[in-house]
PDB file of C-alpha atoms in Angstrom:
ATOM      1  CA  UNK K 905      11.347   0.401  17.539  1.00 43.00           C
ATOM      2  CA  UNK K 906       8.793   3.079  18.428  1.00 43.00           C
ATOM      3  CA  UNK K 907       5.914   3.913  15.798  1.00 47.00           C
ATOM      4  CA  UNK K 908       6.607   7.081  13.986  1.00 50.00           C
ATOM      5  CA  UNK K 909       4.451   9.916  12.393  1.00 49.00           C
ATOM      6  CA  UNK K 910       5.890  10.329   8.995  1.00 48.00           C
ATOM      7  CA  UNK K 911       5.793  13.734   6.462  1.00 44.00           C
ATOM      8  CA  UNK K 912       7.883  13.839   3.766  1.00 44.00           C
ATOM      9  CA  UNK K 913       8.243  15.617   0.346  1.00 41.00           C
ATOM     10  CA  UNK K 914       8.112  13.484  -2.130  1.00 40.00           C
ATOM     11  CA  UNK K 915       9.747  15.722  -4.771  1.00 35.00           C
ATOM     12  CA  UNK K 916      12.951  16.061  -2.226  1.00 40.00           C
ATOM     13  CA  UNK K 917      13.051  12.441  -1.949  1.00 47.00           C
ATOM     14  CA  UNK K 918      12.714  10.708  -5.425  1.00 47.00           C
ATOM     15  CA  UNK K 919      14.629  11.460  -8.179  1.00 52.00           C
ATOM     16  CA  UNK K 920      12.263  12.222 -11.228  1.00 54.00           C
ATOM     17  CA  UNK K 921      12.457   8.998 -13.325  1.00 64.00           C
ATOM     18  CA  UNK K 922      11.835   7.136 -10.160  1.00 82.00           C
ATOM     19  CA  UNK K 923       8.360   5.868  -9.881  1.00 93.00           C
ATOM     20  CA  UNK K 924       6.269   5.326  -6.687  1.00 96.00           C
ATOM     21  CA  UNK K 925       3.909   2.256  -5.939  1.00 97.00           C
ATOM     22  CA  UNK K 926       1.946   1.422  -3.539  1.00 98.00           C
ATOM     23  CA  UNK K 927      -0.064  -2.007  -2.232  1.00 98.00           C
ATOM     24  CA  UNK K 928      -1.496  -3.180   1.605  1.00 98.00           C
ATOM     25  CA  UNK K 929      -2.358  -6.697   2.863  1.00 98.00           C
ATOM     26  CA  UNK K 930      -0.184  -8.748   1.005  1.00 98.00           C
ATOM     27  CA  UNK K 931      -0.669 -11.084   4.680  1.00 98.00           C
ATOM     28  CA  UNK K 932       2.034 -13.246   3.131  1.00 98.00           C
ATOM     29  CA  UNK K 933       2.689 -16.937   4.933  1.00 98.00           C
ATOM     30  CA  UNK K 934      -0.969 -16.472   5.987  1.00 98.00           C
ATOM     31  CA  UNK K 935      -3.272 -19.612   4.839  1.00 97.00           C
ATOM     32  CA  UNK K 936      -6.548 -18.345   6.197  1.00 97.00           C
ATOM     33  CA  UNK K 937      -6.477 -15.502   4.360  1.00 97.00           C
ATOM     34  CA  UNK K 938      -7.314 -17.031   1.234  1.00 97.00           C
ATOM     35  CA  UNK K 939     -10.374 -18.035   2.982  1.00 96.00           C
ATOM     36  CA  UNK K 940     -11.544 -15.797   3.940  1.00 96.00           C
ATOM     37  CA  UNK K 941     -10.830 -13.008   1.525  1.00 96.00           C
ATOM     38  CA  UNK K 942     -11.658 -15.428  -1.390  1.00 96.00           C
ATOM     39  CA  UNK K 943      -7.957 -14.958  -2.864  1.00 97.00           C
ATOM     40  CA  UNK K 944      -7.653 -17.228  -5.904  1.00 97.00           C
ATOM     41  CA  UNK K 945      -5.038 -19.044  -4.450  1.00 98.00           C
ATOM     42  CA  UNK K 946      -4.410 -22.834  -3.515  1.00 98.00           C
ATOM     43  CA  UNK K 947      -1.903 -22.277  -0.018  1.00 98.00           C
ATOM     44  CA  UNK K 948      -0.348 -19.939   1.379  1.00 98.00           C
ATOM     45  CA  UNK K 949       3.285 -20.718  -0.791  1.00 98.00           C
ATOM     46  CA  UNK K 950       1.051 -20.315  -4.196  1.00 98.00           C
ATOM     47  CA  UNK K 951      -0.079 -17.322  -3.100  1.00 98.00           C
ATOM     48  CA  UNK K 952       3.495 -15.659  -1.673  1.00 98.00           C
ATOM     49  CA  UNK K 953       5.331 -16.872  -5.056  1.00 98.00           C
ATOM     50  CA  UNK K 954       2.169 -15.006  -7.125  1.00 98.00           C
ATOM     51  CA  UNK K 955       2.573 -11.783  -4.962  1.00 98.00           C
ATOM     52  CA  UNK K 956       6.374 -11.609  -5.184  1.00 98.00           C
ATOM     53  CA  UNK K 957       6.904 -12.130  -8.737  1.00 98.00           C
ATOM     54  CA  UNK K 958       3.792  -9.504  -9.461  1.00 98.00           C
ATOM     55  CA  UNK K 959       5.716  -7.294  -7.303  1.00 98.00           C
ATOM     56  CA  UNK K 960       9.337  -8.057  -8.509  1.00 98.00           C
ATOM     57  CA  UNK K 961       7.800  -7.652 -12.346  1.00 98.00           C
ATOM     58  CA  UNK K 962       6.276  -4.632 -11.829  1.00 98.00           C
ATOM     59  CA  UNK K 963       9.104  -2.387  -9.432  1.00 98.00           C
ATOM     60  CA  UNK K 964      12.428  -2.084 -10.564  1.00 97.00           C
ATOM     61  CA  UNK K 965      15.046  -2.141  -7.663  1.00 96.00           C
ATOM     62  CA  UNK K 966      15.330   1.686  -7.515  1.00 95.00           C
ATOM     63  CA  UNK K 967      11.412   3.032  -7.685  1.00 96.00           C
ATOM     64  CA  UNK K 968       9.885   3.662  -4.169  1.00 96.00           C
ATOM     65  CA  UNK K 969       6.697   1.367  -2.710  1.00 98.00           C
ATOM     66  CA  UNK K 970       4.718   2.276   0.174  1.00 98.00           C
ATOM     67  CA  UNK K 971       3.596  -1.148   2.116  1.00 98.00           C
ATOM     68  CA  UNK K 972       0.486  -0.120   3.525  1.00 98.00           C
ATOM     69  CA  UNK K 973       0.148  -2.471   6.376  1.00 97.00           C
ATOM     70  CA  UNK K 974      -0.302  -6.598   7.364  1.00 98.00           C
ATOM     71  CA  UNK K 975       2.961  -7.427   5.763  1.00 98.00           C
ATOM     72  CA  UNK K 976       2.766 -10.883   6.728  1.00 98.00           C
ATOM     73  CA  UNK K 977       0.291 -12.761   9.290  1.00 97.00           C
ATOM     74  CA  UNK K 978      -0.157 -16.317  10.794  1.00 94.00           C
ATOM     75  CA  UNK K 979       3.475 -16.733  11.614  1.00 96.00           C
ATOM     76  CA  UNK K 980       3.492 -16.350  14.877  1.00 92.00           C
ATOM     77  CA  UNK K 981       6.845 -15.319  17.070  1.00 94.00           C
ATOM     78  CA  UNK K 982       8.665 -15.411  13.381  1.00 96.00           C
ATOM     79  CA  UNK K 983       7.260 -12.419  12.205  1.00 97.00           C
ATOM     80  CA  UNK K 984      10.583 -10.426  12.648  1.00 97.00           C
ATOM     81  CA  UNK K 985      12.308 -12.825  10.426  1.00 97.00           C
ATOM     82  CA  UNK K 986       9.526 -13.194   7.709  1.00 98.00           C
ATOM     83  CA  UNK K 987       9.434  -9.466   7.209  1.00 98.00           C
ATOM     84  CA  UNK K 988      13.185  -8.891   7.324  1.00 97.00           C
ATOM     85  CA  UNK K 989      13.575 -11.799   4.148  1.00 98.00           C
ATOM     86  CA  UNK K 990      10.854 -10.234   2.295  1.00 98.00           C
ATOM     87  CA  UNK K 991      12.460  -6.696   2.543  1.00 98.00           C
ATOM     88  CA  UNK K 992      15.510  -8.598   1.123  1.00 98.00           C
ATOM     89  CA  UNK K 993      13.783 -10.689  -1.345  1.00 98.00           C
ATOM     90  CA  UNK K 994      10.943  -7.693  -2.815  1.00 98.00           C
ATOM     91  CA  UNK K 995      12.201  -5.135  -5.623  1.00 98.00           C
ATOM     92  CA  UNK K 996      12.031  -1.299  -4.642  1.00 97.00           C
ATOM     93  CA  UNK K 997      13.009   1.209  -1.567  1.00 97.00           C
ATOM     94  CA  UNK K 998      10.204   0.376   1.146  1.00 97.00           C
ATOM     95  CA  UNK K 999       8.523   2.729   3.358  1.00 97.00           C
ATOM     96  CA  UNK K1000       5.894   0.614   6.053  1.00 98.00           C
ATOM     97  CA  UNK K1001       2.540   1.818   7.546  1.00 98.00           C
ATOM     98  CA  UNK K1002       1.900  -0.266  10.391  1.00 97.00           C
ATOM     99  CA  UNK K1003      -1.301  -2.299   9.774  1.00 97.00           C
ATOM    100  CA  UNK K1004      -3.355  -4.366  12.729  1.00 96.00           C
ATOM    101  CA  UNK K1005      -1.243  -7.549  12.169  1.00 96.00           C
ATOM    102  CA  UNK K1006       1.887  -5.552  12.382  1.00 96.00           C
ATOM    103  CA  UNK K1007       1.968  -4.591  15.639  1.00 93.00           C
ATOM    104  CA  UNK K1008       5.212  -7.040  16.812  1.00 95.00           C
ATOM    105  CA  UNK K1009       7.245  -6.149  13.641  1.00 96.00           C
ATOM    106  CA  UNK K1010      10.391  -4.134  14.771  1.00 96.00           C
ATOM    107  CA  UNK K1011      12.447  -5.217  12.477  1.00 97.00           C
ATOM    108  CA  UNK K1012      11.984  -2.293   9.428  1.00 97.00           C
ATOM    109  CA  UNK K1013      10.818   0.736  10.556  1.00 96.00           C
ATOM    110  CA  UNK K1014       6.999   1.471  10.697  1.00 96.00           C
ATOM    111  CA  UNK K1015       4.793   4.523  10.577  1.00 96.00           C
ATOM    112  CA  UNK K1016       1.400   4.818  11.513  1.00 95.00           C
ATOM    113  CA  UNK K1017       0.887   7.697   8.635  1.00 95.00           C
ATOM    114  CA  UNK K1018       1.858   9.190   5.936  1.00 94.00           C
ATOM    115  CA  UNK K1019       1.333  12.298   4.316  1.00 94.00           C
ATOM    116  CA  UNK K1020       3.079  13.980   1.502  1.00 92.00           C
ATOM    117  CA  UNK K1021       3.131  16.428  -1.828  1.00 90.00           C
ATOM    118  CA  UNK K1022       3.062  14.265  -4.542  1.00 89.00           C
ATOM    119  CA  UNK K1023       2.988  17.822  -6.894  1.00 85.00           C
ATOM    120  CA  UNK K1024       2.167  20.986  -6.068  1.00 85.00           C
ATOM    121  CA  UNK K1025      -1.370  20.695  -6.436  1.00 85.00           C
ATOM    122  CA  UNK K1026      -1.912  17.154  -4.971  1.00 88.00           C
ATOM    123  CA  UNK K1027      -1.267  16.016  -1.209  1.00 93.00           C
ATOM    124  CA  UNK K1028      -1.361  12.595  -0.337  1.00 94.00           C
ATOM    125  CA  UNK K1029      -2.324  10.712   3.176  1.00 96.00           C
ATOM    126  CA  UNK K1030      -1.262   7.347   3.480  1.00 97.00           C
ATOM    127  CA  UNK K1031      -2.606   5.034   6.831  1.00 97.00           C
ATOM    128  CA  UNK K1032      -3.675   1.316   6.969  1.00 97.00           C
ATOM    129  CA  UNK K1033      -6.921   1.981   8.031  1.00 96.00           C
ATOM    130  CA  UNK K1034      -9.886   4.185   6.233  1.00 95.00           C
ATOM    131  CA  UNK K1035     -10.087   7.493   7.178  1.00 93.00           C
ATOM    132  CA  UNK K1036     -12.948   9.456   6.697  1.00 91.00           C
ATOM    133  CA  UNK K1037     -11.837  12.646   7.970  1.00 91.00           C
ATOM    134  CA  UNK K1038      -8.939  12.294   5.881  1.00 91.00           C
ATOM    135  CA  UNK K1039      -9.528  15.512   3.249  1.00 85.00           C
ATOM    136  CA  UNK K1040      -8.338  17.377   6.295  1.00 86.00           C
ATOM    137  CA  UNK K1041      -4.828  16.782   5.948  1.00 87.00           C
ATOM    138  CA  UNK K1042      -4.904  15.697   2.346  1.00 93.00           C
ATOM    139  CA  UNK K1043      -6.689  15.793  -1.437  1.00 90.00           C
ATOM    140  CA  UNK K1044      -6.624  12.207  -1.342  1.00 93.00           C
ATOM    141  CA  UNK K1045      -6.406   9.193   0.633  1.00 95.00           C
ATOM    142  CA  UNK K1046      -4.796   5.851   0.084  1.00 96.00           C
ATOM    143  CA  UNK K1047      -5.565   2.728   2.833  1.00 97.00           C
ATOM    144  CA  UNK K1048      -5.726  -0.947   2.645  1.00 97.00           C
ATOM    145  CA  UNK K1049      -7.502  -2.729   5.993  1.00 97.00           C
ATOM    146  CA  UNK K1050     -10.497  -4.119   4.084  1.00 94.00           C
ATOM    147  CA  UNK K1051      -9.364  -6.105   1.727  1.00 93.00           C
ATOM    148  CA  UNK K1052     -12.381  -6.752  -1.036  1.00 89.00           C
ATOM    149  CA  UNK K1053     -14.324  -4.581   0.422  1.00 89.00           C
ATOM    150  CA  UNK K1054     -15.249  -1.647  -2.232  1.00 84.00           C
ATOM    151  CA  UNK K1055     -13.683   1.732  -1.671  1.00 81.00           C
ATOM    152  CA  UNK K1056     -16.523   3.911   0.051  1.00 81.00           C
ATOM    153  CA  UNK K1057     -14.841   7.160   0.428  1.00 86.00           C
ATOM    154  CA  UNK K1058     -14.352   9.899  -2.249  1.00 86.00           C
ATOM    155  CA  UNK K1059     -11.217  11.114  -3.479  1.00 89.00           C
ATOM    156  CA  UNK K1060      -9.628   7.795  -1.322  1.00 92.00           C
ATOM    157  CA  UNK K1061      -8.461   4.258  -2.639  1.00 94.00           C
ATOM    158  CA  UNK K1062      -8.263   0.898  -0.722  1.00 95.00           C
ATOM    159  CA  UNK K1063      -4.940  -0.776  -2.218  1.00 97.00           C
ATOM    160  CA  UNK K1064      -5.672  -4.011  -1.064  1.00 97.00           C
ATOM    161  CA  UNK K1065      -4.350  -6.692  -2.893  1.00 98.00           C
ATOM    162  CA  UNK K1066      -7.682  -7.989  -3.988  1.00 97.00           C
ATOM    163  CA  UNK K1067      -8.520  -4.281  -5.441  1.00 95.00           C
ATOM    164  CA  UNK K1068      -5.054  -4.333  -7.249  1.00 95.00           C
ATOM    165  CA  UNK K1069      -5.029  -7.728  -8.942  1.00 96.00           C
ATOM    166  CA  UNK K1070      -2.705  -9.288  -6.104  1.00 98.00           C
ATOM    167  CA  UNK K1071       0.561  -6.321  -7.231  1.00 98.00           C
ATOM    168  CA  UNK K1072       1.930  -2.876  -6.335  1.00 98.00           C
ATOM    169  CA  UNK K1073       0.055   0.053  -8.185  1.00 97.00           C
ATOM    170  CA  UNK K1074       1.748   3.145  -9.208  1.00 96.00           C
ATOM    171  CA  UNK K1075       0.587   6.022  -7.282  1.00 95.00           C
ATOM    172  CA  UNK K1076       0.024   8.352 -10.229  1.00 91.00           C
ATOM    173  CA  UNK K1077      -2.273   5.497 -12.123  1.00 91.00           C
ATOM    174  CA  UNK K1078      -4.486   6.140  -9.049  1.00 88.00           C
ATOM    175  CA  UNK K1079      -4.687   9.714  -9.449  1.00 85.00           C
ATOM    176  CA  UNK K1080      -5.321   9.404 -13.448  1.00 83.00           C
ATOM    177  CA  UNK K1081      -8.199   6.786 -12.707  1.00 78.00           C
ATOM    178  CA  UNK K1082     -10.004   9.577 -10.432  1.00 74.00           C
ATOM    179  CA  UNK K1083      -9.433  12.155 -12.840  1.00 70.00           C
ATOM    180  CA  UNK K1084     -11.396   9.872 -15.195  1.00 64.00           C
ATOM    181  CA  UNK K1085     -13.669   8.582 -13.634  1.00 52.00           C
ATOM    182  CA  UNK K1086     -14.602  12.324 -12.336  1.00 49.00           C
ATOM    183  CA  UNK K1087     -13.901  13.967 -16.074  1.00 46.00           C
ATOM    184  CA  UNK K1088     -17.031  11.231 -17.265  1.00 45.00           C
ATOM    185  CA  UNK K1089     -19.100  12.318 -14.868  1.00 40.00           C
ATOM    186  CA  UNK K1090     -18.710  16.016 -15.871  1.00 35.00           C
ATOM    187  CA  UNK K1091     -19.449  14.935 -19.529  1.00 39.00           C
ATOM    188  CA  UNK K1092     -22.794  13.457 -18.596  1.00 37.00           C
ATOM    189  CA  UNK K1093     -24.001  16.652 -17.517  1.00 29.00           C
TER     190      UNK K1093
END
């Protein structure tokens, strides 16, 4: 299946008392991930159970999530079939950005980008990795790709799973966390 360039509007797409997540490197099956991101996790089956029930807790079957690349890594020439039961198995309509370790996945279709209105006043670009140039096509951005790494960008958001407590986010907690941490700055001055 050939990588897409995605633009939708979200408002067109979701009905109102829908909500939208998102999350990125969930890298589920993967047991050296846990190395070397520090996850808090004893294997690789610990760690898929932890992610799936955060996930299946937190998005009901009809909200929307945005996978934001590295579904699922280490699992060689089953990737295909990995991805397809966890598209089954996880709560929520999916949309996938294609991250590094996705490259073989043609199973679900995958995007290299999104971008979007999520209201009138706020646009929204969506790709696995960073991107600095982002505010170009968007007010903010949302990325995974570098897992406990700190965000470094303004007006952006890394949803790794480490950043997001190993489950899916809602996209407009995101947005009210800027707005606060930038309405606390203002009152210092």
């Amino acid at each position: 299946m050939p990588s897409r360039k995605l633009r939708l509007k979200e408002t067109k797409n979701m009905e109102h008392d829908k909500k939208l997540f998102v999350i990125s490197d969930t890298h589920f099956y993967h047991t050296n991930i846990i190395k070397y991101c520090d996850r808090p996790f004893k294997d690789a089956e610990s760690m898929n159970e932890a992610i799936i029930s955060n996930w299946n807790n937190t998005v009901r079957k009809d909200d929307w999530i945005i996978h934001i690349g590295d579904v699922v890594a280490g699992v060689g020439k089953q990737k295909n079939e990995k991805v397809k039961e966890l598209d089954k198995l996880l709560n929520g309509k999916k949309i996938y950005i294609r991250g590094n370790h996705d490259n073989s996945v043609e199973c679900v279709p995958m995007y290299e980008e999104l971008c979007f209105d999520f209201n009138p006043e706020i646009k929204i670009y969506i790709s696995h990795h960073p991107e600095p140039k982002f505010n170009r096509k968007a007010n903010f951005h949302l990325y995974g790709h570098i897992h406990e790494k700190k965000n470094f960008l303004n007006n952006a958001f890394n949803c790794s799973v480490e950043q997001l407590n190993y489950k899916p986010i809602e996209v407009s907690e995101l947005i009210e966390k800027y707005y606060d941490i930038t309405q606390d700055q203002f009152d210092l001055l």
